[in-house]
């Protein structure tokens, strides 16, 4: 039985999609069978792994609307052991289209149950919001990873996310756990980065992953080449950090 992990933070620019894609690809390299679900209407995880809108006619939009079997939406990627359910701009309309649907928070949970036993890990890249798509993802998940950038206002909005997680635990998914908080975009040369790191560790203690993701040029370049950091530059600091992070996630499970 696979573990479903959402990567979520309603704040944009925190490395959420980079983490989703890089973690999924790293787990695959470490010989785990992985499904990445792109649940962000921007579709950056989809394009970041080298899949264009011309490559698919069914997406996470169709999965959430229950218009197709989830198995029919899965695409193999060139990254080892990694499949993806892609997303595109159609997903923007989903919250309006399912707003009156009964048990709308459970739609993704019902669909993922059909493939959960076929993967070691299912990673969901959530949108930068706390809307119905994110609620669906958290309800379907066993745990959530929260990326936080080592920059000013890092902790802004985190309280809202934690309250949302508590709400999902109380109403929809009592088994949902916080897998951990991941520090991203860390620059050891900057006093601010080090201060944020200390503040986050002081506030959240053991909830913070020991792996810290550095600010890295290759991490920024990889998506434009349609490759995960592992495939694009396996010797980069970014790649090594995400491999280390994936190993830490495996060890926790």
mmCIF file of C-alpha atoms in Angstrom:
data_model
loop_
_atom_site.group_PDB
_atom_site.id
_atom_site.type_symbol
_atom_site.label_atom_id
_atom_site.label_comp_id
_atom_site.label_asym_id
_atom_site.label_seq_id
_atom_site.Cartn_x
_atom_site.Cartn_y
_atom_site.Cartn_z
ATOM 1 C CA UNK A 1 0.000 0.000 0.000
ATOM 2 C CA UNK A 2 1.511 3.301 -1.093
ATOM 3 C CA UNK A 3 1.783 6.441 0.989
ATOM 4 C CA UNK A 4 0.120 9.616 -0.303
ATOM 5 C CA UNK A 5 1.976 12.843 0.494
ATOM 6 C CA UNK A 6 0.710 16.327 -0.339
ATOM 7 C CA UNK A 7 3.203 19.153 -0.778
ATOM 8 C CA UNK A 8 1.345 22.271 0.274
ATOM 9 C CA UNK A 9 1.798 25.929 1.103
ATOM 10 C CA UNK A 10 -0.715 28.565 0.014
ATOM 11 C CA UNK A 11 2.134 31.031 -0.259
ATOM 12 C CA UNK A 12 3.648 31.163 -3.745
ATOM 13 C CA UNK A 13 7.361 31.059 -4.506
ATOM 14 C CA UNK A 14 8.372 28.743 -1.674
ATOM 15 C CA UNK A 15 9.673 25.881 -3.815
ATOM 16 C CA UNK A 16 6.486 23.828 -3.622
ATOM 17 C CA UNK A 17 6.464 22.506 -7.188
ATOM 18 C CA UNK A 18 10.248 22.136 -7.236
ATOM 19 C CA UNK A 19 9.950 20.046 -4.082
ATOM 20 C CA UNK A 20 7.054 17.948 -5.409
ATOM 21 C CA UNK A 21 8.824 17.160 -8.656
ATOM 22 C CA UNK A 22 12.320 16.745 -7.201
ATOM 23 C CA UNK A 23 11.124 14.558 -4.327
ATOM 24 C CA UNK A 24 9.108 12.346 -6.691
ATOM 25 C CA UNK A 25 12.037 12.005 -9.105
ATOM 26 C CA UNK A 26 14.481 11.316 -6.259
ATOM 27 C CA UNK A 27 12.256 8.624 -4.787
ATOM 28 C CA UNK A 28 12.143 7.057 -8.254
ATOM 29 C CA UNK A 29 15.926 7.060 -8.533
ATOM 30 C CA UNK A 30 16.008 5.374 -5.124
ATOM 31 C CA UNK A 31 13.994 2.554 -6.708
ATOM 32 C CA UNK A 32 10.587 3.472 -5.337
ATOM 33 C CA UNK A 33 7.579 3.360 -7.657
ATOM 34 C CA UNK A 34 6.130 6.879 -7.653
ATOM 35 C CA UNK A 35 3.053 8.671 -8.979
ATOM 36 C CA UNK A 36 3.151 12.474 -9.112
ATOM 37 C CA UNK A 37 -0.269 14.144 -9.248
ATOM 38 C CA UNK A 38 -0.154 17.690 -10.592
ATOM 39 C CA UNK A 39 -3.071 19.415 -8.845
ATOM 40 C CA UNK A 40 -1.954 22.959 -9.666
ATOM 41 C CA UNK A 41 -3.760 24.692 -12.574
ATOM 42 C CA UNK A 42 -0.438 26.266 -13.582
ATOM 43 C CA UNK A 43 0.731 22.768 -14.554
ATOM 44 C CA UNK A 44 4.350 23.534 -13.705
ATOM 45 C CA UNK A 45 5.103 20.027 -12.446
ATOM 46 C CA UNK A 46 3.761 18.688 -15.754
ATOM 47 C CA UNK A 47 5.865 20.953 -17.982
ATOM 48 C CA UNK A 48 8.789 20.610 -15.566
ATOM 49 C CA UNK A 49 8.997 16.886 -16.263
ATOM 50 C CA UNK A 50 8.880 17.471 -20.024
ATOM 51 C CA UNK A 51 5.197 16.909 -20.812
ATOM 52 C CA UNK A 52 3.310 19.462 -22.902
ATOM 53 C CA UNK A 53 -0.457 19.891 -23.226
ATOM 54 C CA UNK A 54 -0.219 18.157 -26.619
ATOM 55 C CA UNK A 55 0.928 14.969 -24.901
ATOM 56 C CA UNK A 56 -2.331 14.292 -23.049
ATOM 57 C CA UNK A 57 -6.082 14.683 -23.373
ATOM 58 C CA UNK A 58 -6.981 13.646 -19.837
ATOM 59 C CA UNK A 59 -5.681 15.333 -16.707
ATOM 60 C CA UNK A 60 -6.227 15.823 -12.980
ATOM 61 C CA UNK A 61 -9.261 17.924 -13.981
ATOM 62 C CA UNK A 62 -10.928 14.818 -15.403
ATOM 63 C CA UNK A 63 -9.895 12.799 -12.344
ATOM 64 C CA UNK A 64 -11.527 15.271 -9.941
ATOM 65 C CA UNK A 65 -14.695 15.401 -12.052
ATOM 66 C CA UNK A 66 -14.744 11.598 -12.162
ATOM 67 C CA UNK A 67 -14.918 11.759 -15.955
ATOM 68 C CA UNK A 68 -12.400 8.968 -16.425
ATOM 69 C CA UNK A 69 -10.712 6.182 -14.527
ATOM 70 C CA UNK A 70 -7.596 7.440 -12.792
ATOM 71 C CA UNK A 71 -5.570 4.731 -14.536
ATOM 72 C CA UNK A 72 -6.438 6.307 -17.914
ATOM 73 C CA UNK A 73 -4.915 9.652 -16.876
ATOM 74 C CA UNK A 74 -1.505 8.310 -15.868
ATOM 75 C CA UNK A 75 1.464 9.076 -18.139
ATOM 76 C CA UNK A 76 4.898 7.466 -17.940
ATOM 77 C CA UNK A 77 7.788 9.932 -17.717
ATOM 78 C CA UNK A 78 11.418 9.629 -18.773
ATOM 79 C CA UNK A 79 12.459 9.880 -15.129
ATOM 80 C CA UNK A 80 13.090 6.429 -13.594
ATOM 81 C CA UNK A 81 10.084 4.809 -11.851
ATOM 82 C CA UNK A 82 8.043 8.030 -12.089
ATOM 83 C CA UNK A 83 4.538 8.374 -13.533
ATOM 84 C CA UNK A 84 2.446 11.542 -13.557
ATOM 85 C CA UNK A 85 -1.157 12.661 -13.746
ATOM 86 C CA UNK A 86 -0.747 15.957 -15.598
ATOM 87 C CA UNK A 87 -2.588 19.252 -15.141
ATOM 88 C CA UNK A 88 -3.396 22.252 -17.275
ATOM 89 C CA UNK A 89 -5.357 25.502 -17.053
ATOM 90 C CA UNK A 90 -8.687 23.589 -17.222
ATOM 91 C CA UNK A 91 -8.227 22.895 -13.516
ATOM 92 C CA UNK A 92 -8.970 26.549 -12.732
ATOM 93 C CA UNK A 93 -12.682 25.869 -13.233
ATOM 94 C CA UNK A 94 -12.862 22.810 -11.006
ATOM 95 C CA UNK A 95 -13.799 24.586 -7.779
ATOM 96 C CA UNK A 96 -16.842 26.151 -9.430
ATOM 97 C CA UNK A 97 -17.841 22.913 -11.146
ATOM 98 C CA UNK A 98 -17.796 20.736 -8.030
ATOM 99 C CA UNK A 99 -19.002 23.303 -5.491
ATOM 100 C CA UNK A 100 -22.496 21.755 -5.379
ATOM 101 C CA UNK A 101 -21.343 18.140 -5.591
ATOM 102 C CA UNK A 102 -22.085 16.029 -2.534
ATOM 103 C CA UNK A 103 -18.967 15.008 -0.586
ATOM 104 C CA UNK A 104 -16.885 17.115 -2.968
ATOM 105 C CA UNK A 105 -13.910 17.030 -0.558
ATOM 106 C CA UNK A 106 -13.619 13.263 -1.054
ATOM 107 C CA UNK A 107 -13.413 13.130 -4.849
ATOM 108 C CA UNK A 108 -9.629 12.769 -5.104
ATOM 109 C CA UNK A 109 -9.559 10.350 -2.182
ATOM 110 C CA UNK A 110 -11.994 8.020 -3.947
ATOM 111 C CA UNK A 111 -9.962 8.091 -7.155
ATOM 112 C CA UNK A 112 -6.526 7.555 -5.627
ATOM 113 C CA UNK A 113 -7.754 4.509 -3.706
ATOM 114 C CA UNK A 114 -7.862 2.682 -7.065
ATOM 115 C CA UNK A 115 -4.087 3.027 -7.620
ATOM 116 C CA UNK A 116 -2.673 3.405 -4.114
ATOM 117 C CA UNK A 117 -1.497 -0.192 -3.940
ATOM 118 C CA UNK A 118 0.404 0.115 -7.239
ATOM 119 C CA UNK A 119 2.875 2.727 -5.971
ATOM 120 C CA UNK A 120 5.246 3.107 -3.043
ATOM 121 C CA UNK A 121 4.577 6.847 -2.933
ATOM 122 C CA UNK A 122 2.004 9.185 -4.448
ATOM 123 C CA UNK A 123 3.077 12.844 -4.314
ATOM 124 C CA UNK A 124 0.483 15.592 -4.849
ATOM 125 C CA UNK A 125 1.617 19.056 -5.938
ATOM 126 C CA UNK A 126 -1.061 21.330 -4.445
ATOM 127 C CA UNK A 127 -1.987 24.773 -5.800
ATOM 128 C CA UNK A 128 -0.823 27.908 -3.938
ATOM 129 C CA UNK A 129 -4.193 28.327 -2.212
ATOM 130 C CA UNK A 130 -6.328 26.747 0.492
ATOM 131 C CA UNK A 131 -9.319 26.108 -1.783
ATOM 132 C CA UNK A 132 -11.236 22.982 -2.671
ATOM 133 C CA UNK A 133 -8.396 21.375 -4.642
ATOM 134 C CA UNK A 134 -6.044 21.602 -1.651
ATOM 135 C CA UNK A 135 -8.772 20.295 0.678
ATOM 136 C CA UNK A 136 -9.243 17.339 -1.704
ATOM 137 C CA UNK A 137 -5.512 16.666 -1.719
ATOM 138 C CA UNK A 138 -5.195 16.814 2.071
ATOM 139 C CA UNK A 139 -8.256 14.602 2.510
ATOM 140 C CA UNK A 140 -6.725 12.019 0.166
ATOM 141 C CA UNK A 141 -3.293 12.152 1.821
ATOM 142 C CA UNK A 142 -1.617 10.273 4.622
ATOM 143 C CA UNK A 143 0.664 13.221 5.328
ATOM 144 C CA UNK A 144 1.673 16.705 4.188
ATOM 145 C CA UNK A 145 5.067 18.281 3.566
ATOM 146 C CA UNK A 146 5.238 22.059 4.060
ATOM 147 C CA UNK A 147 8.051 23.831 2.194
ATOM 148 C CA UNK A 148 9.158 27.163 3.685
ATOM 149 C CA UNK A 149 11.633 29.458 1.964
ATOM 150 C CA UNK A 150 14.501 30.886 4.021
ATOM 151 C CA UNK A 151 13.513 34.455 3.229
ATOM 152 C CA UNK A 152 11.668 37.382 4.774
ATOM 153 C CA UNK A 153 7.985 36.651 5.606
ATOM 154 C CA UNK A 154 8.787 32.922 5.578
ATOM 155 C CA UNK A 155 6.298 32.139 8.336
ATOM 156 C CA UNK A 156 3.596 34.434 6.970
ATOM 157 C CA UNK A 157 0.380 32.514 6.373
ATOM 158 C CA UNK A 158 1.693 29.322 7.947
ATOM 159 C CA UNK A 159 -0.898 29.625 10.717
ATOM 160 C CA UNK A 160 -3.706 29.526 8.160
ATOM 161 C CA UNK A 161 -2.273 26.393 6.573
ATOM 162 C CA UNK A 162 -1.902 24.669 9.944
ATOM 163 C CA UNK A 163 -5.511 25.596 10.788
ATOM 164 C CA UNK A 164 -6.660 24.158 7.467
ATOM 165 C CA UNK A 165 -4.781 20.939 8.196
ATOM 166 C CA UNK A 166 -6.412 20.773 11.640
ATOM 167 C CA UNK A 167 -9.819 21.305 10.028
ATOM 168 C CA UNK A 168 -9.220 18.480 7.550
ATOM 169 C CA UNK A 169 -8.047 16.221 10.393
ATOM 170 C CA UNK A 170 -11.165 17.004 12.395
ATOM 171 C CA UNK A 171 -13.759 16.701 9.627
ATOM 172 C CA UNK A 172 -12.430 14.659 6.708
ATOM 173 C CA UNK A 173 -9.211 12.791 7.475
ATOM 174 C CA UNK A 174 -8.266 12.108 11.081
ATOM 175 C CA UNK A 175 -5.224 10.092 9.953
ATOM 176 C CA UNK A 176 -3.594 13.062 8.188
ATOM 177 C CA UNK A 177 -0.178 13.838 9.660
ATOM 178 C CA UNK A 178 2.350 16.588 9.080
ATOM 179 C CA UNK A 179 5.286 14.737 7.534
ATOM 180 C CA UNK A 180 7.460 17.735 8.219
ATOM 181 C CA UNK A 181 8.530 21.259 7.336
ATOM 182 C CA UNK A 182 11.187 21.587 4.638
ATOM 183 C CA UNK A 183 13.461 24.621 4.528
ATOM 184 C CA UNK A 184 14.138 25.704 0.931
ATOM 185 C CA UNK A 185 16.160 28.375 -0.894
ATOM 186 C CA UNK A 186 18.754 28.433 1.873
ATOM 187 C CA UNK A 187 21.853 30.560 1.337
ATOM 188 C CA UNK A 188 24.384 30.030 4.129
ATOM 189 C CA UNK A 189 26.116 33.313 3.224
ATOM 190 C CA UNK A 190 23.042 35.344 4.130
ATOM 191 C CA UNK A 191 22.336 36.337 7.698
ATOM 192 C CA UNK A 192 18.599 36.314 6.944
ATOM 193 C CA UNK A 193 18.645 32.695 5.749
ATOM 194 C CA UNK A 194 20.390 31.587 8.903
ATOM 195 C CA UNK A 195 17.999 33.609 11.064
ATOM 196 C CA UNK A 196 14.935 32.062 9.382
ATOM 197 C CA UNK A 197 16.420 28.594 9.811
ATOM 198 C CA UNK A 198 16.931 29.199 13.538
ATOM 199 C CA UNK A 199 13.444 30.710 13.960
ATOM 200 C CA UNK A 200 11.703 27.812 12.209
ATOM 201 C CA UNK A 201 13.654 25.203 14.190
ATOM 202 C CA UNK A 202 12.938 27.088 17.406
ATOM 203 C CA UNK A 203 9.187 27.208 16.702
ATOM 204 C CA UNK A 204 8.687 23.730 15.249
ATOM 205 C CA UNK A 205 11.538 21.600 16.602
ATOM 206 C CA UNK A 206 11.325 17.981 15.452
ATOM 207 C CA UNK A 207 8.762 18.858 12.776
ATOM 208 C CA UNK A 208 11.582 20.357 10.675
ATOM 209 C CA UNK A 209 13.408 17.997 8.301
ATOM 210 C CA UNK A 210 17.146 17.740 8.883
ATOM 211 C CA UNK A 211 17.732 18.159 5.128
ATOM 212 C CA UNK A 212 17.833 21.788 3.963
ATOM 213 C CA UNK A 213 17.470 22.652 0.274
ATOM 214 C CA UNK A 214 20.007 25.276 -0.855
ATOM 215 C CA UNK A 215 19.432 28.038 -3.351
ATOM 216 C CA UNK A 216 20.867 26.475 -6.522
ATOM 217 C CA UNK A 217 21.115 27.618 -10.150
ATOM 218 C CA UNK A 218 20.460 24.148 -11.557
ATOM 219 C CA UNK A 219 17.207 23.856 -9.598
ATOM 220 C CA UNK A 220 15.995 26.984 -11.359
ATOM 221 C CA UNK A 221 17.168 25.868 -14.790
ATOM 222 C CA UNK A 222 15.909 22.275 -14.797
ATOM 223 C CA UNK A 223 12.160 22.973 -15.411
ATOM 224 C CA UNK A 224 12.881 25.059 -18.522
ATOM 225 C CA UNK A 225 14.572 21.980 -19.988
ATOM 226 C CA UNK A 226 11.636 19.743 -19.081
ATOM 227 C CA UNK A 227 13.782 17.657 -16.758
ATOM 228 C CA UNK A 228 13.858 16.923 -13.055
ATOM 229 C CA UNK A 229 16.949 18.150 -11.232
ATOM 230 C CA UNK A 230 18.065 14.509 -10.931
ATOM 231 C CA UNK A 231 18.129 14.085 -14.714
ATOM 232 C CA UNK A 232 19.240 17.631 -15.541
ATOM 233 C CA UNK A 233 22.274 17.819 -13.252
ATOM 234 C CA UNK A 234 22.738 14.868 -10.943
ATOM 235 C CA UNK A 235 25.939 16.276 -9.431
ATOM 236 C CA UNK A 236 24.496 19.665 -8.447
ATOM 237 C CA UNK A 237 23.940 20.700 -4.838
ATOM 238 C CA UNK A 238 20.204 20.812 -5.526
ATOM 239 C CA UNK A 239 20.134 17.250 -6.820
ATOM 240 C CA UNK A 240 22.201 15.898 -3.938
ATOM 241 C CA UNK A 241 20.011 17.702 -1.423
ATOM 242 C CA UNK A 242 16.774 16.283 -2.823
ATOM 243 C CA UNK A 243 18.244 12.767 -2.951
ATOM 244 C CA UNK A 244 19.172 13.200 0.720
ATOM 245 C CA UNK A 245 15.683 14.522 1.443
ATOM 246 C CA UNK A 246 14.031 11.582 -0.368
ATOM 247 C CA UNK A 247 16.149 9.197 1.714
ATOM 248 C CA UNK A 248 15.012 11.001 4.861
ATOM 249 C CA UNK A 249 11.361 10.597 3.786
ATOM 250 C CA UNK A 250 11.933 6.888 3.090
ATOM 251 C CA UNK A 251 13.545 6.423 6.503
ATOM 252 C CA UNK A 252 10.550 8.074 8.192
ATOM 253 C CA UNK A 253 8.240 5.586 6.516
#
